[in-house]
Amino acid sequence: MKLNGAQILVDCLKSEGVKHIFGYPGGAVLHIYDALDACTTMDHILVRHEQGAVHAADGYARTSGKCGVALVTSGPGLTNAVTGIATAFTDSIPMVVISGQVPSAVIGSDAFQEVDAVGITRSCVKHNFLVKNADDLAQTVKKAFYIATTGRPGPVLIDVTKDATIAEIDYEGYPETISMRSYQPEVQVNADQVAKAIDIIASARQPIIYSGGGSVIGNASEALTALTRRTGFPITQTLMGLGAYPATDKQSLGMLGMHGTYESNMAMHGSDCVIAIGARFDDRITGNLEKFCPDAKIIHIDIDPSSVGKVVGVDVSVIGQVNDVLRALIKGLENKELPNIDAWWQQINQWREVDSLAYKTKSGVIKPQTAVEALYEVTQGDAIVTSDVGQHQMWAAQYYPFDKPRRWINSGGLGTMGFGLPAAMGAKLAEPELDVACITGDGSIQMMLQELSTMLQFHTPVKIINLNNGYLGMVRQWQEFFYDKRYSMSYMDALPDFVKLAESYGHIGIRVEKEEDLKPALIEAFKQKDRTVFIDIITDPTENVFPMIPSGAGHHEMLLAGRDEMASTNDSGLNLV
Amino acid sequence: MRHIISVQLENESGALSRVSGLFSARGFNIESLTVATTNDPTMSRMTIVSIGDDNIIEQIIKQLNKLIDVVSVTDLTATEHIERELLLVKISLKNDSQAEVDRVLDGFDAKIIDASEEAYTIELAGKSQKINDFIEAFDADKILEVSRTGVTGVCQKI
Ligand SMILES: Cc1ncc(C[n+]2csc(CCOP(=O)(O)OP(=O)(O)O)c2C)c(N)n1
Ligand SMILES: [Mg+2]
């Protein structure tokens, strides 16, 4: 069949089963848009900024487990997409991004809208390709999806020159299979390593399971739950891992790390056996490495060998798909008797009594924590919640316990403000039947605000919960604690009227200034099934996120709300920021 | 410790920058890096000399393995291996120094590949230490130009 490169590309995407493409046109991709126009099986979502396209594809991928797809033009289209690509890369999200490139004959001549896309994105993609020849397109697309979705997933960029989209060639169809000598993601779980892990588990007296984003991305929620129940061990989850194990279950200690619960962090510190599952010992999790889990043997389960030993030395590593490894562990434990850990649970329950998430309400102001709790109640804990970055993100993670995986969508690794709104749009397209809430802040929402327009055009009704504290709150908090309350550039005067703003975009806007209006407003908003509602909640501008491990401190050196004065940390701690 | 890491990788445009980019992005040190295609024209071999403790070298090897274009990674220094480096150096013969230069050359297995009244161009292959010794055997002002390839190597085992 004679087709041009653009038509081939579209056929490849169709053959991959792609249903949604998020993108923005421009000169270098006009042939591709022309071919898309004739395609009836894929919906193209026209965003208002390329970063929004990539975040939306990302939210779609995180929610559905499928590969997200974004399409952008050359030059500024590509550079606008980079933040989104880096965000997906840091959190290991499967994604294929297609960018246009100037014609191959003028590459290197500083042509109009030419940038070295492969060079610019090299360090924030799992892999990238430059395609200059229509003959290479089908094979490259096949490779790109294969690489993006297997092993440790990640974004793959395909940069396609304009002439490659124009050239007409004989197209033999999309390849059925692919094999690459340099990329073999399948790993057999090593039985010896599993046996060694079981030995450690079977002699643990103060064990803890520390589960991360890999348990969500690796669809290992069931196996993780089975292992946790089988062992009776306490489990703590990272910001990226929330939902893989039900947070409301009694074995769950909540989140760990900088703003994790007291019981999680104390249990990590006191543990003699840490089972790290799909987690990478991020600095926001470990606190001061010199004080990290001083008495624990560490078992590390991960798909990526380079994660092992990168930050923390471990006693046993088991490389493989998290699911496979957990199943092997469960099997290996079948006839094993585990030591009684009642004493450990007693200790943990004492730490729980500290009630580290308790906060004081104040009459006349809405506490942001109360707003998140109200959202939890109104949605019965069953919404997909996306978030932006800042204090509101931490409160969302702390006060909205997730019982299911792929319900909590946030930029944990890169911490990209602006992620929440487009991600919510992608999530709604992936799960149209579920309620989607975007918990955001007055700073973050303004970074991708323009996507409100996309959301009207493409009918993705979500509920925007703006925890409006009038500040870049997380920055303000650090300045209060560590910079002697010198609030340099963290106060945003001249905020827009978010209600009018939402209305001008064709959505519903509600402002909530009193606590008693909170729940009725949320109930009213979620009744509007097919409308996007912007709920602007005026919250206490001075509230801080607690508990907190100040940088430089260990897990056992947490500061609790209203109980500890924030001692200023040492310089080496501040260096960690 | 000094390690010689041998990498087989797809002979694709950009593969070299993936490797060098990895080293700079992660702050790994590169003493030298050589690369050329092999008898299989679709495959290149790259030899990297790096200095680091065991943890760093382990990370380097793991990170290299993670690159999609990389087919295999071997730490040559972990096994019996042969390493060689090629030196081209121009030595001045001014001020009647030819006899002295010839005497130094006798002590090494060096080859004069171009000679004029004023200078020799000399080729020497060997381990890096031998090349260093050779260069140091001359007065600094006699050395007009030095070009070294960096280390390449192979495993001794078949
Ligand atoms: C793109 C980007 N720029 C800067 C930052 C640094 N940063 C982290 S949190 C934060 C403040 C966020 O303010 P807001 O969205 O209002 O959330 P709040 O902390 O007030 O809840 C800033 C500036 C970031 N994470 N991302
Ligand atoms: Mg704010």
mmCIF file of N, CA, C and O in Angstrom, chain A residues 472-552:
data_model
loop_
_atom_site.group_PDB
_atom_site.id
_atom_site.type_symbol
_atom_site.label_atom_id
_atom_site.label_comp_id
_atom_site.label_asym_id
_atom_site.label_seq_id
_atom_site.Cartn_x
_atom_site.Cartn_y
_atom_site.Cartn_z
ATOM 1 N N LEU A 472 2.882 31.114 48.051
ATOM 2 C CA LEU A 472 3.616 29.924 47.643
ATOM 3 C C LEU A 472 3.944 29.243 48.976
ATOM 4 O O LEU A 472 5.013 29.414 49.552
ATOM 5 N N GLY A 473 2.959 28.517 49.465
ATOM 6 C CA GLY A 473 2.962 28.110 50.863
ATOM 7 C C GLY A 473 4.171 27.288 51.262
ATOM 8 O O GLY A 473 4.732 27.485 52.353
ATOM 9 N N MET A 474 4.571 26.369 50.433
ATOM 10 C CA MET A 474 5.696 25.516 50.811
ATOM 11 C C MET A 474 6.977 26.333 50.916
ATOM 12 O O MET A 474 7.814 26.103 51.784
ATOM 13 N N VAL A 475 7.092 27.311 50.035
ATOM 14 C CA VAL A 475 8.256 28.198 50.094
ATOM 15 C C VAL A 475 8.169 29.039 51.369
ATOM 16 O O VAL A 475 9.139 29.184 52.122
ATOM 17 N N ARG A 476 6.964 29.562 51.636
ATOM 18 C CA ARG A 476 6.769 30.372 52.839
ATOM 19 C C ARG A 476 7.113 29.582 54.097
ATOM 20 O O ARG A 476 7.766 30.075 55.007
ATOM 21 N N GLN A 477 6.707 28.301 54.113
ATOM 22 C CA GLN A 477 6.983 27.454 55.278
ATOM 23 C C GLN A 477 8.492 27.319 55.511
ATOM 24 O O GLN A 477 8.969 27.437 56.634
ATOM 25 N N TRP A 478 9.222 27.093 54.449
ATOM 26 C CA TRP A 478 10.675 26.944 54.605
ATOM 27 C C TRP A 478 11.313 28.255 55.035
ATOM 28 O O TRP A 478 12.256 28.263 55.826
ATOM 29 N N GLN A 479 10.772 29.365 54.511
ATOM 30 C CA GLN A 479 11.339 30.659 54.901
ATOM 31 C C GLN A 479 11.037 30.950 56.364
ATOM 32 O O GLN A 479 11.867 31.496 57.079
ATOM 33 N N GLU A 480 9.849 30.542 56.812
ATOM 34 C CA GLU A 480 9.508 30.726 58.223
ATOM 35 C C GLU A 480 10.468 29.934 59.112
ATOM 36 O O GLU A 480 10.968 30.436 60.117
ATOM 37 N N PHE A 481 10.718 28.688 58.710
ATOM 38 C CA PHE A 481 11.522 27.813 59.564
ATOM 39 C C PHE A 481 13.027 28.066 59.447
ATOM 40 O O PHE A 481 13.748 28.021 60.424
ATOM 41 N N PHE A 482 13.477 28.261 58.251
ATOM 42 C CA PHE A 482 14.925 28.205 58.014
ATOM 43 C C PHE A 482 15.545 29.521 57.578
ATOM 44 O O PHE A 482 16.749 29.625 57.441
ATOM 45 N N TYR A 483 14.708 30.531 57.300
ATOM 46 C CA TYR A 483 15.270 31.805 56.855
ATOM 47 C C TYR A 483 14.737 32.955 57.716
ATOM 48 O O TYR A 483 14.477 34.059 57.201
ATOM 49 N N ASP A 484 14.555 32.660 59.019
ATOM 50 C CA ASP A 484 14.165 33.714 59.961
ATOM 51 C C ASP A 484 12.955 34.528 59.516
ATOM 52 O O ASP A 484 12.918 35.750 59.696
ATOM 53 N N LYS A 485 11.999 33.859 58.924
ATOM 54 C CA LYS A 485 10.758 34.501 58.507
ATOM 55 C C LYS A 485 10.971 35.635 57.517
ATOM 56 O O LYS A 485 10.195 36.593 57.478
ATOM 57 N N ARG A 486 12.034 35.579 56.766
ATOM 58 C CA ARG A 486 12.176 36.551 55.674
ATOM 59 C C ARG A 486 11.434 35.970 54.472
ATOM 60 O O ARG A 486 11.918 35.068 53.802
ATOM 61 N N TYR A 487 10.245 36.510 54.239
ATOM 62 C CA TYR A 487 9.373 35.934 53.203
ATOM 63 C C TYR A 487 9.679 36.551 51.852
ATOM 64 O O TYR A 487 8.935 37.381 51.338
ATOM 65 N N SER A 488 10.783 36.145 51.321
ATOM 66 C CA SER A 488 11.235 36.723 50.062
ATOM 67 C C SER A 488 10.479 36.101 48.893
ATOM 68 O O SER A 488 10.664 34.934 48.566
ATOM 69 N N MET A 489 9.604 36.873 48.297
ATOM 70 C CA MET A 489 8.927 36.478 47.061
ATOM 71 C C MET A 489 8.073 35.210 47.196
ATOM 72 O O MET A 489 8.008 34.401 46.276
ATOM 73 N N SER A 490 7.459 35.033 48.338
ATOM 74 C CA SER A 490 6.557 33.885 48.444
ATOM 75 C C SER A 490 5.105 34.332 48.610
ATOM 76 O O SER A 490 4.207 33.506 48.658
ATOM 77 N N TYR A 491 4.910 35.640 48.688
ATOM 78 C CA TYR A 491 3.541 36.154 48.789
ATOM 79 C C TYR A 491 3.106 36.642 47.418
ATOM 80 O O TYR A 491 3.819 37.390 46.764
ATOM 81 N N MET A 492 1.934 36.159 46.998
ATOM 82 C CA MET A 492 1.451 36.580 45.696
ATOM 83 C C MET A 492 0.299 37.546 45.862
ATOM 84 O O MET A 492 -0.820 37.146 46.120
ATOM 85 N N ASP A 493 0.628 38.798 45.734
ATOM 86 C CA ASP A 493 -0.419 39.804 45.738
ATOM 87 C C ASP A 493 -1.136 39.692 44.395
ATOM 88 O O ASP A 493 -0.642 39.060 43.478
ATOM 89 N N ALA A 494 -2.305 40.316 44.308
ATOM 90 C CA ALA A 494 -2.974 40.424 43.010
ATOM 91 C C ALA A 494 -3.333 39.071 42.408
ATOM 92 O O ALA A 494 -3.109 38.818 41.232
ATOM 93 N N LEU A 495 -3.867 38.199 43.255
ATOM 94 C CA LEU A 495 -4.396 36.947 42.702
ATOM 95 C C LEU A 495 -5.667 37.252 41.911
ATOM 96 O O LEU A 495 -6.398 38.177 42.255
ATOM 97 N N PRO A 496 -5.925 36.479 40.890
ATOM 98 C CA PRO A 496 -7.162 36.724 40.144
ATOM 99 C C PRO A 496 -8.377 36.283 40.959
ATOM 100 O O PRO A 496 -8.248 35.533 41.931
ATOM 101 N N ASP A 497 -9.537 36.727 40.547
ATOM 102 C CA ASP A 497 -10.787 36.228 41.107
ATOM 103 C C ASP A 497 -11.062 34.890 40.419
ATOM 104 O O ASP A 497 -11.502 34.836 39.270
ATOM 105 N N PHE A 498 -10.730 33.796 41.129
ATOM 106 C CA PHE A 498 -10.770 32.483 40.498
ATOM 107 C C PHE A 498 -12.189 32.082 40.075
ATOM 108 O O PHE A 498 -12.363 31.325 39.129
ATOM 109 N N VAL A 499 -13.178 32.610 40.799
ATOM 110 C CA VAL A 499 -14.558 32.262 40.450
ATOM 111 C C VAL A 499 -14.921 32.848 39.086
ATOM 112 O O VAL A 499 -15.413 32.153 38.189
ATOM 113 N N LYS A 500 -14.608 34.146 38.933
ATOM 114 C CA LYS A 500 -14.893 34.791 37.651
ATOM 115 C C LYS A 500 -14.071 34.170 36.540
ATOM 116 O O LYS A 500 -14.520 34.034 35.402
ATOM 117 N N LEU A 501 -12.849 33.826 36.916
ATOM 118 C CA LEU A 501 -11.941 33.229 35.930
ATOM 119 C C LEU A 501 -12.530 31.924 35.402
ATOM 120 O O LEU A 501 -12.597 31.691 34.190
ATOM 121 N N ALA A 502 -12.979 31.083 36.325
ATOM 122 C CA ALA A 502 -13.571 29.805 35.922
ATOM 123 C C ALA A 502 -14.788 30.064 35.045
ATOM 124 O O ALA A 502 -14.980 29.408 34.011
ATOM 125 N N GLU A 503 -15.580 31.065 35.446
ATOM 126 C CA GLU A 503 -16.788 31.362 34.676
ATOM 127 C C GLU A 503 -16.448 31.847 33.273
ATOM 128 O O GLU A 503 -17.096 31.486 32.297
ATOM 129 N N SER A 504 -15.394 32.635 33.197
ATOM 130 C CA SER A 504 -15.039 33.153 31.873
ATOM 131 C C SER A 504 -14.547 32.032 30.953
ATOM 132 O O SER A 504 -14.599 32.149 29.736
ATOM 133 N N TYR A 505 -14.072 30.953 31.539
ATOM 134 C CA TYR A 505 -13.693 29.784 30.741
ATOM 135 C C TYR A 505 -14.894 28.861 30.491
ATOM 136 O O TYR A 505 -14.743 27.795 29.928
ATOM 137 N N GLY A 506 -16.058 29.259 30.966
ATOM 138 C CA GLY A 506 -17.256 28.465 30.704
ATOM 139 C C GLY A 506 -17.539 27.414 31.754
ATOM 140 O O GLY A 506 -18.356 26.521 31.553
ATOM 141 N N HIS A 507 -16.850 27.502 32.893
ATOM 142 C CA HIS A 507 -17.054 26.528 33.963
ATOM 143 C C HIS A 507 -17.809 27.171 35.123
ATOM 144 O O HIS A 507 -18.142 28.354 35.082
ATOM 145 N N ILE A 508 -18.022 26.377 36.159
ATOM 146 C CA ILE A 508 -18.693 26.905 37.348
ATOM 147 C C ILE A 508 -17.625 27.279 38.376
ATOM 148 O O ILE A 508 -16.663 26.525 38.573
ATOM 149 N N GLY A 509 -17.777 28.410 39.010
ATOM 150 C CA GLY A 509 -16.858 28.799 40.072
ATOM 151 C C GLY A 509 -17.593 28.966 41.383
ATOM 152 O O GLY A 509 -18.710 29.488 41.415
ATOM 153 N N ILE A 510 -16.996 28.461 42.474
ATOM 154 C CA ILE A 510 -17.595 28.622 43.805
ATOM 155 C C ILE A 510 -16.483 29.080 44.750
ATOM 156 O O ILE A 510 -15.403 28.495 44.746
ATOM 157 N N ARG A 511 -16.769 30.115 45.528
ATOM 158 C CA ARG A 511 -15.776 30.487 46.538
ATOM 159 C C ARG A 511 -16.279 30.037 47.903
ATOM 160 O O ARG A 511 -17.461 30.179 48.232
ATOM 161 N N VAL A 512 -15.387 29.473 48.707
ATOM 162 C CA VAL A 512 -15.756 29.026 50.046
ATOM 163 C C VAL A 512 -14.868 29.755 51.042
ATOM 164 O O VAL A 512 -13.638 29.647 50.981
ATOM 165 N N GLU A 513 -15.522 30.511 51.948
ATOM 166 C CA GLU A 513 -14.741 31.270 52.917
ATOM 167 C C GLU A 513 -15.016 30.847 54.351
ATOM 168 O O GLU A 513 -14.283 31.233 55.256
ATOM 169 N N LYS A 514 -16.080 30.059 54.533
ATOM 170 C CA LYS A 514 -16.422 29.632 55.891
ATOM 171 C C LYS A 514 -16.452 28.116 55.948
ATOM 172 O O LYS A 514 -16.921 27.458 55.016
ATOM 173 N N GLU A 515 -16.011 27.618 57.078
ATOM 174 C CA GLU A 515 -15.925 26.168 57.198
ATOM 175 C C GLU A 515 -17.283 25.502 56.998
ATOM 176 O O GLU A 515 -17.376 24.450 56.367
ATOM 177 N N GLU A 516 -18.336 26.140 57.494
ATOM 178 C CA GLU A 516 -19.645 25.493 57.382
ATOM 179 C C GLU A 516 -20.136 25.402 55.931
ATOM 180 O O GLU A 516 -21.004 24.607 55.621
ATOM 181 N N ASP A 517 -19.545 26.208 55.052
ATOM 182 C CA ASP A 517 -19.960 26.153 53.643
ATOM 183 C C ASP A 517 -19.204 25.086 52.856
ATOM 184 O O ASP A 517 -19.522 24.816 51.694
ATOM 185 N N LEU A 518 -18.179 24.548 53.490
ATOM 186 C CA LEU A 518 -17.251 23.678 52.774
ATOM 187 C C LEU A 518 -17.951 22.452 52.191
ATOM 188 O O LEU A 518 -17.907 22.206 50.978
ATOM 189 N N LYS A 519 -18.583 21.696 53.073
ATOM 190 C CA LYS A 519 -19.179 20.445 52.593
ATOM 191 C C LYS A 519 -20.342 20.681 51.628
ATOM 192 O O LYS A 519 -20.395 20.050 50.567
ATOM 193 N N PRO A 520 -21.247 21.608 51.956
ATOM 194 C CA PRO A 520 -22.323 21.861 50.991
ATOM 195 C C PRO A 520 -21.785 22.247 49.610
ATOM 196 O O PRO A 520 -22.307 21.800 48.589
ATOM 197 N N ALA A 521 -20.720 23.056 49.597
ATOM 198 C CA ALA A 521 -20.168 23.476 48.309
ATOM 199 C C ALA A 521 -19.617 22.276 47.542
ATOM 200 O O ALA A 521 -19.818 22.140 46.331
ATOM 201 N N LEU A 522 -18.923 21.403 48.269
ATOM 202 C CA LEU A 522 -18.347 20.229 47.611
ATOM 203 C C LEU A 522 -19.453 19.301 47.098
ATOM 204 O O LEU A 522 -19.374 18.780 45.985
ATOM 205 N N ILE A 523 -20.479 19.134 47.936
ATOM 206 C CA ILE A 523 -21.585 18.261 47.517
ATOM 207 C C ILE A 523 -22.230 18.818 46.247
ATOM 208 O O ILE A 523 -22.459 18.104 45.274
ATOM 209 N N GLU A 524 -22.445 20.122 46.255
ATOM 210 C CA GLU A 524 -23.039 20.780 45.091
ATOM 211 C C GLU A 524 -22.136 20.604 43.858
ATOM 212 O O GLU A 524 -22.605 20.279 42.763
ATOM 213 N N ALA A 525 -20.838 20.768 44.071
ATOM 214 C CA ALA A 525 -19.896 20.666 42.945
ATOM 215 C C ALA A 525 -19.925 19.262 42.340
ATOM 216 O O ALA A 525 -19.971 19.097 41.117
ATOM 217 N N PHE A 526 -19.898 18.248 43.194
ATOM 218 C CA PHE A 526 -19.834 16.878 42.674
ATOM 219 C C PHE A 526 -21.173 16.423 42.092
ATOM 220 O O PHE A 526 -21.232 15.442 41.371
ATOM 221 N N LYS A 527 -22.238 17.172 42.422
ATOM 222 C CA LYS A 527 -23.522 16.887 41.768
ATOM 223 C C LYS A 527 -23.465 17.253 40.288
ATOM 224 O O LYS A 527 -24.181 16.695 39.464
ATOM 225 N N GLN A 528 -22.631 18.221 39.976
ATOM 226 C CA GLN A 528 -22.519 18.699 38.590
ATOM 227 C C GLN A 528 -21.650 17.718 37.802
ATOM 228 O O GLN A 528 -20.510 18.008 37.467
ATOM 229 N N LYS A 529 -22.215 16.571 37.509
ATOM 230 C CA LYS A 529 -21.432 15.484 36.917
ATOM 231 C C LYS A 529 -20.722 15.894 35.631
ATOM 232 O O LYS A 529 -19.625 15.440 35.354
ATOM 233 N N ASP A 530 -21.417 16.706 34.833
ATOM 234 C CA ASP A 530 -20.818 16.973 33.523
ATOM 235 C C ASP A 530 -20.252 18.388 33.409
ATOM 236 O O ASP A 530 -20.089 18.917 32.329
ATOM 237 N N ARG A 531 -19.959 18.995 34.559
ATOM 238 C CA ARG A 531 -19.355 20.327 34.510
ATOM 239 C C ARG A 531 -18.048 20.324 35.292
ATOM 240 O O ARG A 531 -17.897 19.613 36.283
ATOM 241 N N THR A 532 -17.138 21.128 34.798
ATOM 242 C CA THR A 532 -15.944 21.390 35.586
ATOM 243 C C THR A 532 -16.284 22.485 36.590
ATOM 244 O O THR A 532 -16.867 23.506 36.218
ATOM 245 N N VAL A 533 -15.954 22.237 37.841
ATOM 246 C CA VAL A 533 -16.254 23.216 38.883
ATOM 247 C C VAL A 533 -14.950 23.608 39.580
ATOM 248 O O VAL A 533 -14.167 22.750 39.981
ATOM 249 N N PHE A 534 -14.751 24.908 39.684
ATOM 250 C CA PHE A 534 -13.562 25.440 40.345
ATOM 251 C C PHE A 534 -13.973 25.877 41.744
ATOM 252 O O PHE A 534 -14.742 26.830 41.908
ATOM 253 N N ILE A 535 -13.517 25.166 42.768
ATOM 254 C CA ILE A 535 -13.891 25.513 44.131
ATOM 255 C C ILE A 535 -12.690 26.203 44.776
ATOM 256 O O ILE A 535 -11.676 25.572 45.067
ATOM 257 N N ASP A 536 -12.825 27.474 44.945
ATOM 258 C CA ASP A 536 -11.735 28.296 45.477
ATOM 259 C C ASP A 536 -11.918 28.378 46.992
ATOM 260 O O ASP A 536 -12.813 29.079 47.471
ATOM 261 N N ILE A 537 -11.110 27.652 47.723
ATOM 262 C CA ILE A 537 -11.282 27.579 49.174
ATOM 263 C C ILE A 537 -10.228 28.461 49.847
ATOM 264 O O ILE A 537 -9.026 28.211 49.719
ATOM 265 N N ILE A 538 -10.699 29.478 50.530
ATOM 266 C CA ILE A 538 -9.769 30.399 51.198
ATOM 267 C C ILE A 538 -9.331 29.739 52.507
ATOM 268 O O ILE A 538 -10.133 29.527 53.418
ATOM 269 N N THR A 539 -8.066 29.390 52.586
ATOM 270 C CA THR A 539 -7.581 28.634 53.747
ATOM 271 C C THR A 539 -6.625 29.483 54.582
ATOM 272 O O THR A 539 -6.142 30.528 54.131
ATOM 273 N N ASP A 540 -6.356 28.982 55.766
ATOM 274 C CA ASP A 540 -5.441 29.641 56.698
ATOM 275 C C ASP A 540 -4.083 29.888 56.027
ATOM 276 O O ASP A 540 -3.368 28.952 55.699
ATOM 277 N N PRO A 541 -3.722 31.152 55.846
ATOM 278 C CA PRO A 541 -2.479 31.445 55.107
ATOM 279 C C PRO A 541 -1.214 31.048 55.866
ATOM 280 O O PRO A 541 -0.151 30.978 55.260
ATOM 281 N N THR A 542 -1.351 30.814 57.168
ATOM 282 C CA THR A 542 -0.133 30.560 57.944
ATOM 283 C C THR A 542 0.051 29.094 58.297
ATOM 284 O O THR A 542 0.995 28.742 59.000
ATOM 285 N N GLU A 543 -0.837 28.255 57.834
ATOM 286 C CA GLU A 543 -0.737 26.845 58.233
ATOM 287 C C GLU A 543 0.516 26.196 57.623
ATOM 288 O O GLU A 543 0.908 26.497 56.500
ATOM 289 N N ASN A 544 1.126 25.309 58.399
ATOM 290 C CA ASN A 544 2.313 24.595 57.928
ATOM 291 C C ASN A 544 2.057 23.095 57.868
ATOM 292 O O ASN A 544 1.162 22.584 58.535
ATOM 293 N N VAL A 545 2.862 22.426 57.081
ATOM 294 C CA VAL A 545 2.740 20.978 56.941
ATOM 295 C C VAL A 545 3.538 20.295 58.055
ATOM 296 O O VAL A 545 4.740 20.513 58.194
ATOM 297 N N PHE A 546 2.845 19.499 58.832
ATOM 298 C CA PHE A 546 3.456 18.703 59.885
ATOM 299 C C PHE A 546 2.940 17.281 59.776
ATOM 300 O O PHE A 546 1.884 17.077 59.180
ATOM 301 N N PRO A 547 3.574 16.291 60.348
ATOM 302 C CA PRO A 547 4.889 16.378 60.957
ATOM 303 C C PRO A 547 5.958 16.620 59.901
ATOM 304 O O PRO A 547 5.667 16.587 58.712
ATOM 305 N N MET A 548 7.175 16.842 60.378
ATOM 306 C CA MET A 548 8.227 17.154 59.419
ATOM 307 C C MET A 548 9.574 16.654 59.917
ATOM 308 O O MET A 548 9.910 16.811 61.083
ATOM 309 N N ILE A 549 10.294 16.036 59.019
ATOM 310 C CA ILE A 549 11.704 15.756 59.291
ATOM 311 C C ILE A 549 12.469 16.915 58.672
ATOM 312 O O ILE A 549 12.502 17.044 57.454
ATOM 313 N N PRO A 550 13.030 17.791 59.487
ATOM 314 C CA PRO A 550 13.793 18.870 58.861
ATOM 315 C C PRO A 550 14.995 18.275 58.136
ATOM 316 O O PRO A 550 15.500 17.224 58.533
ATOM 317 N N SER A 551 15.436 18.891 57.053
ATOM 318 C CA SER A 551 16.552 18.278 56.333
ATOM 319 C C SER A 551 17.767 18.189 57.232
ATOM 320 O O SER A 551 18.001 19.050 58.061
ATOM 321 N N GLY A 552 18.466 17.117 57.060
ATOM 322 C CA GLY A 552 19.637 16.874 57.895
ATOM 323 C C GLY A 552 19.329 16.001 59.086
ATOM 324 O O GLY A 552 20.229 15.471 59.731
#
